[in-house]
Structures are given as structure tokens and as C-alpha cells.
CSV table of C-alpha atoms and ligand atoms in Angstrom, one decimal:
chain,number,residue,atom,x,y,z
X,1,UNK,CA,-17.8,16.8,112.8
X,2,UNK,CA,-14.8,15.2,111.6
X,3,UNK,CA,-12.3,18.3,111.1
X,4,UNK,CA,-10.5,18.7,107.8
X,5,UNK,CA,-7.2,19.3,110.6
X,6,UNK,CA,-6.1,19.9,113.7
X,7,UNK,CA,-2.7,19.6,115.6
X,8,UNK,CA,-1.3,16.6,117.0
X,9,UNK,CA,1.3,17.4,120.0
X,10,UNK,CA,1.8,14.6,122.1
X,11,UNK,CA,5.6,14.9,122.8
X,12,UNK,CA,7.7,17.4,124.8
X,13,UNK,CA,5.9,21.1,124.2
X,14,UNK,CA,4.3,20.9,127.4
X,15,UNK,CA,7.1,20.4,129.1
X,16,UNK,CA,9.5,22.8,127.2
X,17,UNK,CA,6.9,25.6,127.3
X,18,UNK,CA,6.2,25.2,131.0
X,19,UNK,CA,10.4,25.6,131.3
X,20,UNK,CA,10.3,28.6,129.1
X,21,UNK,CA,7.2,30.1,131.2
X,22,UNK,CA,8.9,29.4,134.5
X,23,UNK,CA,12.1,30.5,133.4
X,24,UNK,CA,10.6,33.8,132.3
X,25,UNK,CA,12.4,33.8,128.5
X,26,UNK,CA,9.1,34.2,126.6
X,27,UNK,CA,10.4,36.6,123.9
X,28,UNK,CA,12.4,35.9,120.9
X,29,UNK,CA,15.9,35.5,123.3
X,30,UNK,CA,16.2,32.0,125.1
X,31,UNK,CA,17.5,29.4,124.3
X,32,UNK,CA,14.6,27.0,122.5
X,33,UNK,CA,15.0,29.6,119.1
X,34,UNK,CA,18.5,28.8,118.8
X,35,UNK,CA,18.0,25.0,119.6
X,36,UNK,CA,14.7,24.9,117.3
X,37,UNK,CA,16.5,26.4,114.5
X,38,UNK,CA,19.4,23.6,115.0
X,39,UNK,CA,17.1,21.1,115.4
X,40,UNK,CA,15.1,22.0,112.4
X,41,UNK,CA,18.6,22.6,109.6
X,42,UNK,CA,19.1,19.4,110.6
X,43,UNK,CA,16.2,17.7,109.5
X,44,UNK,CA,15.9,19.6,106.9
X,45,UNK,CA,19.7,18.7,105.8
X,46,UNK,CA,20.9,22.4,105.4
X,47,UNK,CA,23.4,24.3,107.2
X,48,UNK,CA,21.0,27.1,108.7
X,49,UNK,CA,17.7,28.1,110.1
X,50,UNK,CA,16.2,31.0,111.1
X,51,UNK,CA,13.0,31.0,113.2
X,52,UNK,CA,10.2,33.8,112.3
X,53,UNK,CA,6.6,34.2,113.1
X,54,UNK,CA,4.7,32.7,110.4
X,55,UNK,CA,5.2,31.2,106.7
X,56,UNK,CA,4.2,34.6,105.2
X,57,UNK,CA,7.2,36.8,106.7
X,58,UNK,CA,9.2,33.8,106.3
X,59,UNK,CA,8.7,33.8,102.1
X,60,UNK,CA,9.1,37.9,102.2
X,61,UNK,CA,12.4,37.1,104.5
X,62,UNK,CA,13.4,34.8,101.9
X,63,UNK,CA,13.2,36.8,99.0
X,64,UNK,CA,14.1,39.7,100.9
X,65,UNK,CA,17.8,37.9,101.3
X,66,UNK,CA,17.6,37.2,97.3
X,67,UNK,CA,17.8,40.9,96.8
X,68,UNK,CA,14.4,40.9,95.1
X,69,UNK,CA,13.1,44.2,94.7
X,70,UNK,CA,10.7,46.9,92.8
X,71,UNK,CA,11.1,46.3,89.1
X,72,UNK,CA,12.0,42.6,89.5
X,73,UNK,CA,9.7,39.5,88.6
X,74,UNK,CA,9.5,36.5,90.4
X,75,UNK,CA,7.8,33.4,88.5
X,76,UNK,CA,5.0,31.7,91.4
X,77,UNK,CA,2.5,28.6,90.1
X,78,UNK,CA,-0.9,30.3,89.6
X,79,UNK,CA,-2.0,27.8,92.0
X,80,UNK,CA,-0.9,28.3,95.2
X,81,UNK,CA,-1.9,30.1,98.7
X,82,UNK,CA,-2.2,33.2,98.4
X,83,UNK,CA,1.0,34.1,100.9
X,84,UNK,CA,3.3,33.0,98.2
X,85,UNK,CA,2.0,35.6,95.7
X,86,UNK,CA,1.4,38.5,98.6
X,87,UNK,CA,5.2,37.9,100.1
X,88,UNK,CA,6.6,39.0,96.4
X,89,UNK,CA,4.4,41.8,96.3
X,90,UNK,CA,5.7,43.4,99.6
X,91,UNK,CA,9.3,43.8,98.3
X,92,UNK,CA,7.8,45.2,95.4
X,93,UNK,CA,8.4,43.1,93.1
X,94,UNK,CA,5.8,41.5,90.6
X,95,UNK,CA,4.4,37.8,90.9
X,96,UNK,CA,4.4,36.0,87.5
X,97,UNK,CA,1.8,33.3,87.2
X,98,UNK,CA,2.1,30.2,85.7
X,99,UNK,CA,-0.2,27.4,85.0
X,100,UNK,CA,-0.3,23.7,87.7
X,101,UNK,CA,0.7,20.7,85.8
X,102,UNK,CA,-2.4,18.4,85.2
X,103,UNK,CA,-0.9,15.7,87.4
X,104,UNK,CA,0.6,16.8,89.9
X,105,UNK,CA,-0.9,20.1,90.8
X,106,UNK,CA,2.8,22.2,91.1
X,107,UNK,CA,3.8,24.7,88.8
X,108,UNK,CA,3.8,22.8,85.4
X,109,UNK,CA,7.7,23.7,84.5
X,110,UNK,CA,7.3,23.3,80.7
X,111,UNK,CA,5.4,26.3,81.1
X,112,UNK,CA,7.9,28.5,83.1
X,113,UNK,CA,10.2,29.5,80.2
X,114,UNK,CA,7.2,31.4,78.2
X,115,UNK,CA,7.2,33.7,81.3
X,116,UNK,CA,11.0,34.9,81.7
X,117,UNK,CA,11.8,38.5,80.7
X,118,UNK,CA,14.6,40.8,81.5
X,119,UNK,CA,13.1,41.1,84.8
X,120,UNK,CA,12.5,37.9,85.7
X,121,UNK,CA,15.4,37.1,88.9
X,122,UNK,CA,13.9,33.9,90.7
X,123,UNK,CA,11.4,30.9,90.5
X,124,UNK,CA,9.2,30.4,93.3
X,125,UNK,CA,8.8,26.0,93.4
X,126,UNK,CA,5.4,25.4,95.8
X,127,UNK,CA,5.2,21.8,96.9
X,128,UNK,CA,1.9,21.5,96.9
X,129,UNK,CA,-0.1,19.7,99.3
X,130,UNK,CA,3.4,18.4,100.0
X,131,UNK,CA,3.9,17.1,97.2
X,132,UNK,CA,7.9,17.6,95.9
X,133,UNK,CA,8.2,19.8,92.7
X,134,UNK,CA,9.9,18.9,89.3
X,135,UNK,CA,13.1,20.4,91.0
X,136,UNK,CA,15.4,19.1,88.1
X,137,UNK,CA,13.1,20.5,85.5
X,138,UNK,CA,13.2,24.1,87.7
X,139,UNK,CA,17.0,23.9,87.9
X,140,UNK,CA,17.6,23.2,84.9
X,141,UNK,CA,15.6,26.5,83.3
X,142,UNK,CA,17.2,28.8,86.5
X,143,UNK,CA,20.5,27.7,85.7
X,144,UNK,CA,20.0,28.6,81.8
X,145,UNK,CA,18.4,32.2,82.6
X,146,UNK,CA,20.9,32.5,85.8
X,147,UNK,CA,17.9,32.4,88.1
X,148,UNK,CA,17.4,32.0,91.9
X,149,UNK,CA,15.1,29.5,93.1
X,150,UNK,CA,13.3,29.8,96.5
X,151,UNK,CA,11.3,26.9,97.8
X,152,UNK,CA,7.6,27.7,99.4
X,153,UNK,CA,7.6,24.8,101.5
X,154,UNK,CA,5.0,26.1,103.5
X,155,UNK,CA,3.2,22.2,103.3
X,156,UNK,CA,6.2,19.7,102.6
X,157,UNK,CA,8.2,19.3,105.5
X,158,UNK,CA,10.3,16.4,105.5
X,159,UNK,CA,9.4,15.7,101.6
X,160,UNK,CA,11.6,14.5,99.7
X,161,UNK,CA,12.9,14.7,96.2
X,162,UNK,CA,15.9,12.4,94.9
X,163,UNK,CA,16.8,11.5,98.6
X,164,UNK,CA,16.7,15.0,99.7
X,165,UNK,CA,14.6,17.1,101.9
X,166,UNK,CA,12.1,19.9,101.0
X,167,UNK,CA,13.8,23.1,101.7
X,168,UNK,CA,17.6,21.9,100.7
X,169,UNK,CA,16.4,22.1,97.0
X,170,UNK,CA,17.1,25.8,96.5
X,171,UNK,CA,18.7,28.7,97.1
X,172,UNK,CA,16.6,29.7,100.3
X,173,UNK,CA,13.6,28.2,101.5
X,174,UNK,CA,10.3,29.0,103.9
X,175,UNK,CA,8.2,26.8,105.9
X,176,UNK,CA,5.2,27.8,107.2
X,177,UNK,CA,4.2,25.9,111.7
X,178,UNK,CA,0.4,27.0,111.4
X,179,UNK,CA,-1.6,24.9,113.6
X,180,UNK,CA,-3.0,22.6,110.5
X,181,UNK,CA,1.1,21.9,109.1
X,182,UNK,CA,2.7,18.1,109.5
X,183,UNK,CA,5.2,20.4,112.1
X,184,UNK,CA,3.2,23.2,114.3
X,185,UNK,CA,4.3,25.8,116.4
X,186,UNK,CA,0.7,27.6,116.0
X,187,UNK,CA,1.9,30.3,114.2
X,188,UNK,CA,5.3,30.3,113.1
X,189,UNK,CA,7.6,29.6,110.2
X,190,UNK,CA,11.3,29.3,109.2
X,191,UNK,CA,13.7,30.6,106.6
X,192,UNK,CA,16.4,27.8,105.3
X,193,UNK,CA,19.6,28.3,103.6
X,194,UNK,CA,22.9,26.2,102.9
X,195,UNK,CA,24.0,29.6,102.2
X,196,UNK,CA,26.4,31.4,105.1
X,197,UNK,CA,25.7,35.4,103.6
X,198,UNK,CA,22.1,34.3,103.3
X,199,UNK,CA,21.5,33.3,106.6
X,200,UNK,CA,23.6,36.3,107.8
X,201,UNK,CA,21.3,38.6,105.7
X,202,UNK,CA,18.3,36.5,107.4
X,203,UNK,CA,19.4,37.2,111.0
X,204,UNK,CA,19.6,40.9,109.8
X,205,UNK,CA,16.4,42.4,108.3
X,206,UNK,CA,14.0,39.7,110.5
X,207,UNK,CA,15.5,41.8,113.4
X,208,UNK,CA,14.9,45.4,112.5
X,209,UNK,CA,18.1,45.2,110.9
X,210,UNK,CA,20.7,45.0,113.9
X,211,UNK,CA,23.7,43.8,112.9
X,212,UNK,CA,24.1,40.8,114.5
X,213,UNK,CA,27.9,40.7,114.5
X,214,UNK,CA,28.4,44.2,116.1
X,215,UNK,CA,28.1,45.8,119.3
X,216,UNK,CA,24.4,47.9,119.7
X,217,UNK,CA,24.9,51.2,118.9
X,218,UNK,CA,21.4,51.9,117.2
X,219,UNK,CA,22.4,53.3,114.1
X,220,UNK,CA,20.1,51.3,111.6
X,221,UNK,CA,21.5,51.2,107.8
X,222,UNK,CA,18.5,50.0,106.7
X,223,UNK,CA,15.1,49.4,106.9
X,224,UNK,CA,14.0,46.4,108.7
X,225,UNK,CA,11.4,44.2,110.5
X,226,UNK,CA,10.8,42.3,113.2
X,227,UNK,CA,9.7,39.0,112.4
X,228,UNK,CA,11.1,37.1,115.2
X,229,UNK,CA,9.7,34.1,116.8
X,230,UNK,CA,9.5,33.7,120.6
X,231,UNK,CA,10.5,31.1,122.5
X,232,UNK,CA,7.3,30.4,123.7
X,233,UNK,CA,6.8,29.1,120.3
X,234,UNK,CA,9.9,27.5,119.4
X,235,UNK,CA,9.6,25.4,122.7
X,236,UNK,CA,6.6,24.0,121.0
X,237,UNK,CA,8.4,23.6,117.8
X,238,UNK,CA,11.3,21.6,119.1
X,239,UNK,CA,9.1,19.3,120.2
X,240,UNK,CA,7.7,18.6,117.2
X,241,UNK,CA,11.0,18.3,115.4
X,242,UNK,CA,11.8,15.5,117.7
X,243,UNK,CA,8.5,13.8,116.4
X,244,UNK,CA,8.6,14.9,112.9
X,245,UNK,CA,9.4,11.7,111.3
X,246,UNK,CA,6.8,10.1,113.2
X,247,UNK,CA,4.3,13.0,112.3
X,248,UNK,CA,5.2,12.6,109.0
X,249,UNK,CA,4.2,8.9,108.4
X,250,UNK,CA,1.1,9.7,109.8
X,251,UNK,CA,0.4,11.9,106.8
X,252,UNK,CA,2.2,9.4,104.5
X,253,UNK,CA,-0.7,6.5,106.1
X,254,UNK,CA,-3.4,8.7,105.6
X,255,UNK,CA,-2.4,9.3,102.2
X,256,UNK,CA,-2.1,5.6,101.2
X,257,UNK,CA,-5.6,5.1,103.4
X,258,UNK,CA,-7.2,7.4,100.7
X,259,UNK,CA,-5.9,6.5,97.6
X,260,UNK,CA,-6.8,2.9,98.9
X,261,UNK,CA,-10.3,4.0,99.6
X,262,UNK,CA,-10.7,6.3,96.8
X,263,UNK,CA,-9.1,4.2,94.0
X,264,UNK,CA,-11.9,3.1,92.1
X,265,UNK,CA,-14.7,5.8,92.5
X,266,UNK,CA,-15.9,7.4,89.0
X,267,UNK,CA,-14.8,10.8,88.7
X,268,UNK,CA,-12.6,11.2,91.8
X,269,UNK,CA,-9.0,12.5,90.7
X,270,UNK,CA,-6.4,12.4,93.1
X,271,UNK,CA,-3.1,14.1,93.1
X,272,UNK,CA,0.0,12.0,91.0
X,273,UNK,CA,3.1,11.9,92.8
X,274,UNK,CA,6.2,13.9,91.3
X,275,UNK,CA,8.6,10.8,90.1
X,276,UNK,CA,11.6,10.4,92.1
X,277,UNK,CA,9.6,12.1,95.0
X,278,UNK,CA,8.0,11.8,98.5
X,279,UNK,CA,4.7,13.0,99.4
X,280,UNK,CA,4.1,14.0,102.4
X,281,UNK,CA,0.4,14.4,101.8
X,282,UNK,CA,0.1,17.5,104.0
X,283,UNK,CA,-3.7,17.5,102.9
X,284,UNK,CA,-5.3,14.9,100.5
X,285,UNK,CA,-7.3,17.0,97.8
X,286,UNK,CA,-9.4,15.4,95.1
X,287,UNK,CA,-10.9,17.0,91.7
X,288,UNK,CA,-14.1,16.1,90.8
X,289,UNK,CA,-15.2,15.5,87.5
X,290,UNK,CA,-18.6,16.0,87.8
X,291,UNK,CA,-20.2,14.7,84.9
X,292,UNK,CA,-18.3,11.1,85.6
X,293,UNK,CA,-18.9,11.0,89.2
X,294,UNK,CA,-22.8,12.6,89.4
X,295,UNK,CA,-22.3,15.6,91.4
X,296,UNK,CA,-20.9,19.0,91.5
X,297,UNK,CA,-18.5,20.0,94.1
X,298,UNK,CA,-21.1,22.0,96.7
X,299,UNK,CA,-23.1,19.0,96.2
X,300,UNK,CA,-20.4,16.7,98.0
X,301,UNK,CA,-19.0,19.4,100.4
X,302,UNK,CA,-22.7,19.4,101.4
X,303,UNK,CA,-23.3,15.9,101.5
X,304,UNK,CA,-19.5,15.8,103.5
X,305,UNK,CA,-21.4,18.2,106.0
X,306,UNK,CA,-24.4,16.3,105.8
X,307,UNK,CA,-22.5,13.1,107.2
X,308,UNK,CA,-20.6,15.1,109.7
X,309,UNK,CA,-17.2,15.7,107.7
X,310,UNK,CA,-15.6,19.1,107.0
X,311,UNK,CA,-13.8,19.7,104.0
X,312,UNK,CA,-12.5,23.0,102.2
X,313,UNK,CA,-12.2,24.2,98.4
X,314,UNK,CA,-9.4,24.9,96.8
X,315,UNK,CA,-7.4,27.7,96.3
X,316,UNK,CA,-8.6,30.3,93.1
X,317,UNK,CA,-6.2,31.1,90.7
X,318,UNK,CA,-3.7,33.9,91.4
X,319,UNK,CA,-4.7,35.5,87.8
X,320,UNK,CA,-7.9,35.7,89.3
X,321,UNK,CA,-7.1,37.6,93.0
X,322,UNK,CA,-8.4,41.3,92.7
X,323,UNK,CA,-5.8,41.8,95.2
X,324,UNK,CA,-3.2,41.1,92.6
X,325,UNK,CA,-4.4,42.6,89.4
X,326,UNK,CA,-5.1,45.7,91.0
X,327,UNK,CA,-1.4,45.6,92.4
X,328,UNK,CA,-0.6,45.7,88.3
X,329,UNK,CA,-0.1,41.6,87.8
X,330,UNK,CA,-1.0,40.2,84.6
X,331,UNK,CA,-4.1,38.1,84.7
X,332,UNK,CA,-4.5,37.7,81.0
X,333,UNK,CA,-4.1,34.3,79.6
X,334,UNK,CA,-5.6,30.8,80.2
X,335,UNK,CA,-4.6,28.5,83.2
X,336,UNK,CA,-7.0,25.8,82.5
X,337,UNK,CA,-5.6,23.7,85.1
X,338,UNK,CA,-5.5,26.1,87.9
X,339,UNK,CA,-9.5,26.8,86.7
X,340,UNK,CA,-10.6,23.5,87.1
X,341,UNK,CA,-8.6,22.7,90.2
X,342,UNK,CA,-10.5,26.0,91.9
X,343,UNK,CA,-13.4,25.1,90.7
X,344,UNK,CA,-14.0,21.4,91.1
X,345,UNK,CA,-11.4,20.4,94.0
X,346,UNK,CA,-11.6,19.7,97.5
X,347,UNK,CA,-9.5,18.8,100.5
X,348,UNK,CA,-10.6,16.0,102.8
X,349,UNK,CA,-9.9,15.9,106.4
X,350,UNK,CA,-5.9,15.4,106.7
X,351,UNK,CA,-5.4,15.5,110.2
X,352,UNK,CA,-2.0,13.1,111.1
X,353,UNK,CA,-4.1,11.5,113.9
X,354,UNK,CA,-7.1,10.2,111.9
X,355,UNK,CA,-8.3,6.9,112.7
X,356,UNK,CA,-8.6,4.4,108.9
X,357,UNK,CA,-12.3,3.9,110.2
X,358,UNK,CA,-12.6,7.6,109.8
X,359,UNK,CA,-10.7,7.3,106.5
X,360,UNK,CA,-13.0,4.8,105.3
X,361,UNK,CA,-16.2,6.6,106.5
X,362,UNK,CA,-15.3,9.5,104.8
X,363,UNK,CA,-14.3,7.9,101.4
X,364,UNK,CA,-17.6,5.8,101.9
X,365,UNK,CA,-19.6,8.7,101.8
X,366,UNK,CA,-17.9,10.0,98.7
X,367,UNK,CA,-18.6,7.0,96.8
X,368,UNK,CA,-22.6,7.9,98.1
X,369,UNK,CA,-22.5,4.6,100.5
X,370,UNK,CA,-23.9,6.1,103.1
X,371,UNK,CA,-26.6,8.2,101.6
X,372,UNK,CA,-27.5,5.0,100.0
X,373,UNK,CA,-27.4,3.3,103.4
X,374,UNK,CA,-29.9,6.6,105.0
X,375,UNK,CA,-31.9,5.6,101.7
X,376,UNK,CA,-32.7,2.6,101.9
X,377,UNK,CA,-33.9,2.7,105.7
X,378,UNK,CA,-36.0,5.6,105.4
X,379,UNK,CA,-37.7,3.3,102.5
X,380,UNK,CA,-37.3,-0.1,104.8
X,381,UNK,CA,-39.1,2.0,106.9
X,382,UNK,CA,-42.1,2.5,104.9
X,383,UNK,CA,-41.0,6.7,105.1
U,401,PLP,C1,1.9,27.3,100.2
U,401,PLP,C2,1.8,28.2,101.4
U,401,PLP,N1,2.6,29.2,101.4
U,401,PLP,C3,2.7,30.1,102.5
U,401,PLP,C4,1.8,29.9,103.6
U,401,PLP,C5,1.8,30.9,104.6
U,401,PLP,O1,2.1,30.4,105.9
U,401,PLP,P1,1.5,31.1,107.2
U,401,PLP,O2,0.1,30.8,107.3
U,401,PLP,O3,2.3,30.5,108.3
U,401,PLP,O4,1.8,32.6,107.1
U,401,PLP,C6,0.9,28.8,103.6
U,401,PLP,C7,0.0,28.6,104.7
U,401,PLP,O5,-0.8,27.8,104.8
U,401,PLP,C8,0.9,27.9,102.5
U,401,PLP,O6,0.1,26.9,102.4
């Protein structure tokens, strides 16, 4: 089976985690946190970063530093993984959906304005399959309605939009180093901020809110949480950020290997790139038009399976999560594109690794090649 991911570490984490074992710092102290976070700002082009335990904590972290809180709204694309949505609900605050843009498959930002009330206080830009969002358009609408923006950039690191790296487009930003992302740490993630009281805030709550400027005295203003990372798994992430150009064009290849491939079968949609934007092509989804391209979507995940290849649906709609509407979200309303992105797309196996025989293989079998190929033996051989 060809998997639709799995991680690529072929650098230093053996060698950084076997330090931090032997050196016995395996909890959130040591010294690869502080160096991963460095290492990672840097990349990313921002000032700070601080290292949690997964993409999930690091979007509540996030908006957590905004101030966002019960009564507020925060605008999130209708599709999007399901963390982006769940992170505003936990500081009680309400997700507002809004519809993907046809092209591109981000939040569609001509549709953002409909959705601000008096209780709207940030935008919530999801780079999609790592593909940058239409950051101008967002700024343009948060600066008008005095908005924050936070970046889910959960899938996009090292995108880039107008020279600039995903996660310096905003006020704060999360990233998400599950084992499948173009940077892994297995499970980890990271809060980003050119901001200095941001990143102070940061430091705060994801540490049970000790100040981190004053001596321990266990008095505890508020209420916090520990979301810290360990060392263990910012050895491994440090490793990766020394790679993560490299990583990176591997995603970029297999992109360009599949669009290649893919280019001229009937009713296979792939994802447009955002203008003045890279794609990192964290995973390579297509939309099926079934009519034009003779099967439904379970017909080519099974025919994927068939040949050996794994693939996965898309995400549903957030106006359709039960989770969400029972939380009080507003799932009225049409979100056409979200719709048919759940209901006819697909990813393909993404893995920065791939070989372009693999590539090919795969893109042969959607174009029905090699069930042609299976075909015409069994009938060459009189079967
Ligand atoms: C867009 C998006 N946001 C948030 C997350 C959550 O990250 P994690 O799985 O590290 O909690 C993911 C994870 O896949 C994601 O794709």
C-alpha cells in the first residue's frame, strides 16, 4: 500500500534525541525547546516562538493571547479541520463559518464581510493544504472592522505569500508537527508572534500561568494550562527545521509531479494556487466531477485501494459538525463549495519522499490505465 503520508527524518533527530535521553532533560526544560523555538522564528521570519504539544492547543494558545473570549465571534472558513473550529470553542467563544473560494479551497474573503457583527474580534486565515490565503484581501476587511487575524498554519510551513512566510502574516499564528506535516515532531505544534506582549502572554497561560518573569511563589492569577512541549520532541523538531527547506521542495516536486500527471484527465479538479503565493502542497487533493470523469468518489477511493494506494476524503463542512451546532453555532445557510469539496474530494498520497514512478502510478490509475491494463489481460487471456 502506497500511504497517503508518512514522515521523512533523515537528519539530526536521532542524534539530538539520544543527547536529550542520555542527558536525562526529557521534560519541557532543556535546552532543544529554546533552540527549536529560535530555530523555528527564524524560518518563519518572526521575532518569537513558542513550542506546545500539538496544533490544537497551539490555535486555543493563540487566541487565548488575542483575548478571545465567551461572547466573542471569530470568523473560521467552513472548510477546514476540525481543530480550527474546536480551539475557538474552548475559550468560549463562537466559530463563524464562511464559505471556501471555488479555486482555491481557503476561506473565500468576499464572503467574510456578510458575517461581521458586533461580536465579531478576529479572522481565522487556514492555508489550506498549504496553500497561502488571500492575506491582502483578509487585511484589508480586519483593518476596516479593527479586527485581529490569526493564521491556522497547521499545513503551510514555509509557504509563502508576497515573499513572506506563513505564520508572519498575522497577528499570531499556530502550526501544527503531526507525524503527516512538511515539519514533524510527532505530535507537537508552535505559537508565532512578531508581537513582544504576545509572546509574553504565550509563555504564560501554556505554563499553568507562572509568570515567567518572577520568582516562584505559587500564587496563580489566573487560570492556566500546561501545553508545554518536551524536549524529547523539540530535539526532533530541530532537526527538521535544519531540513525544512529541503523538506519543503519535496512537497513542492510532488505537487508539480501531479498536476503534470493529472493535467488532462476529465473531471479531475485540482487546487489553484493563491496569486502572489507559494504552495507548499502539504497534501495534493482533487475534486471530482463525477459526471465528467465517470465515477463517483468511493468508486476511485476503491479502485485507489484496489491498486494498492490509500487516499482519504475530505473534511465536512463545519455548518454540518453536530459537535458545533449543538455548542449553539449557526449552520443555516448554503456553503456550496464546502458541500461539494466534502462530498466529491480526495487527497492522494503526499508523502515528501514519494518516488515520480509512484506519482505516476497513482495518477495512471486515476485516469483508469491500469484497470484498463488488468482488463485487457484477463480478456487476452481468454478469462
Ligand atoms: C488546519 C489544521 N488546523 C489544526 C490542526 C491541528 O493540529 P494537531 O493535530 O497537531 O492538533 C490540523 C492538523 O492536522 C490542521 O490540519
Amino acid at each position: 500500500m502506497i500511504p497517503v503520508c508518512q514522515p521523512f527524518l533523515n537528519g539530526n533527530e536521532l542524534k539530538y534525541v539520544d543527547d536529550a535521553v542520555r542527558t536525562g532533560w526529557i521534560s519541557s526544560s532543556g535546552k532543544y525547546v529554546k533552540a527549536f523555538e529560535e530555530a523555528f522564528a527564524e524560518y518563519c521570519g518572526v521575532k518569537y516562538a513558542v513550542g506546545v504539544c500539538n496544533g490544537t492547543v497551539a490555535l486555543h494558545l493563540a487566541l487565548t493571547c488575542l483575548g478571545i473570549g465567551k461572547d466573542d465571534e471569530v470568523i473560521i472558513p467552513d472548510f477546514t479541520m476540525i481543530a480550527s473550529a474546536f480551539s475557538v470553542c474552548y475559550t468560549g467563544a463562537k466559530p463563524v463559518f464562511v464559505d471556501a473560494d471555488e479555486k482555491t479551497w481557503n476561506i473565500d474573503a468576499s464572503k467574510i464581510e456578510d458575517k461581521i457583527t458586533p461580536r465579531t474580534r478576529a479572522i481565522m486565515a487556514v492555508h489550506i493544504f498549504g496553500n497561502p490565503c488571500d492575506m491582502d484581501a483578509i487585511h484589508e476587511i480586519a483593518s476596516r472592522h479593527n479586527l485581529f487575524i490569526i493564521e491556522d498554519a497547521a499545513e503551510a510551513h514555509g509557504a509563502l505569500y508576497k515573499g513572506k512566510k506563513a505564520g508572519s502574516f498575522s497577528d499570531i499564528a499556530a502550526f501544527s508537527f503531526f507525524a503527516n506535516k512538511n515539519i514533524t515532531t510527532g505530535e507537537g505544534g508552535m505559537v508565532v508572534t512578531d508581537s513582544g506582549h504576545l509572546y509574553k502572554k504565550a509563555l504564560y497561560h501554556k505554563n499553568l500561568c507562572f509568570d515567567p518573569d518572577a520568582p516562584r511563589n505559587y500564587i496563580h492569577k489566573d487560570i492556566g494550562f500546561n501545553y508545554r512541549m518536551s524536549n524529547l520532541h523539540a530535539a526532533i523538531g530541530l532537526a527538521q527545521t535544519e531540513k525544512a527547506d529541503e523538506y519543503k521542495e519535496m512537497r513542492i516536486r510532488n505537487g508539480k509531479l501531479y498536476r503534470k500527471y493529472l493535467k488532462d484527465i476529465k473531471g479531475i479538479i485540482l487546487q489553484e494556487d493563491q496569486a502572489d503565493a507559494e504552495n507548499v502542497f502539504w497534501m495534493n487533493g482533487i475534486l471530482l466531477d463525477p459526471k465528467k470523469y465517470g465515477r463517483t468518489r468511493d468508486e476511485l477511493v476503491h479502485l485507489l485501494k484496489e491498486n494498492g494506494i490509500d487516499s482519504r476524503l475530505f473534511f465536512v463542512g463545519m455548518h454540518r459538525q453536530p459537535s458545533l451546532l449543538n455548542f449553539g453555532c449557526n449552520g443555516t445557510g448554503d456553503y456550496p463549495v464546502t458541500d461539494n469539496l466534502a462530498e466529491n474530494g480526495l487527497y492522494l498520497p503526499s508523502a515528501g519522499n514519494l518516488k515520480e514512478d509512484e506519482i505516476k502510478y497513482i495518477c495512471d490509475v486515476i485516469r483508469g490505465q491500469k484497470a484498463e491494463d488488468r482488463r485487457q489481460k484477463t480478456e487476452d487471456r481468454g478469462q
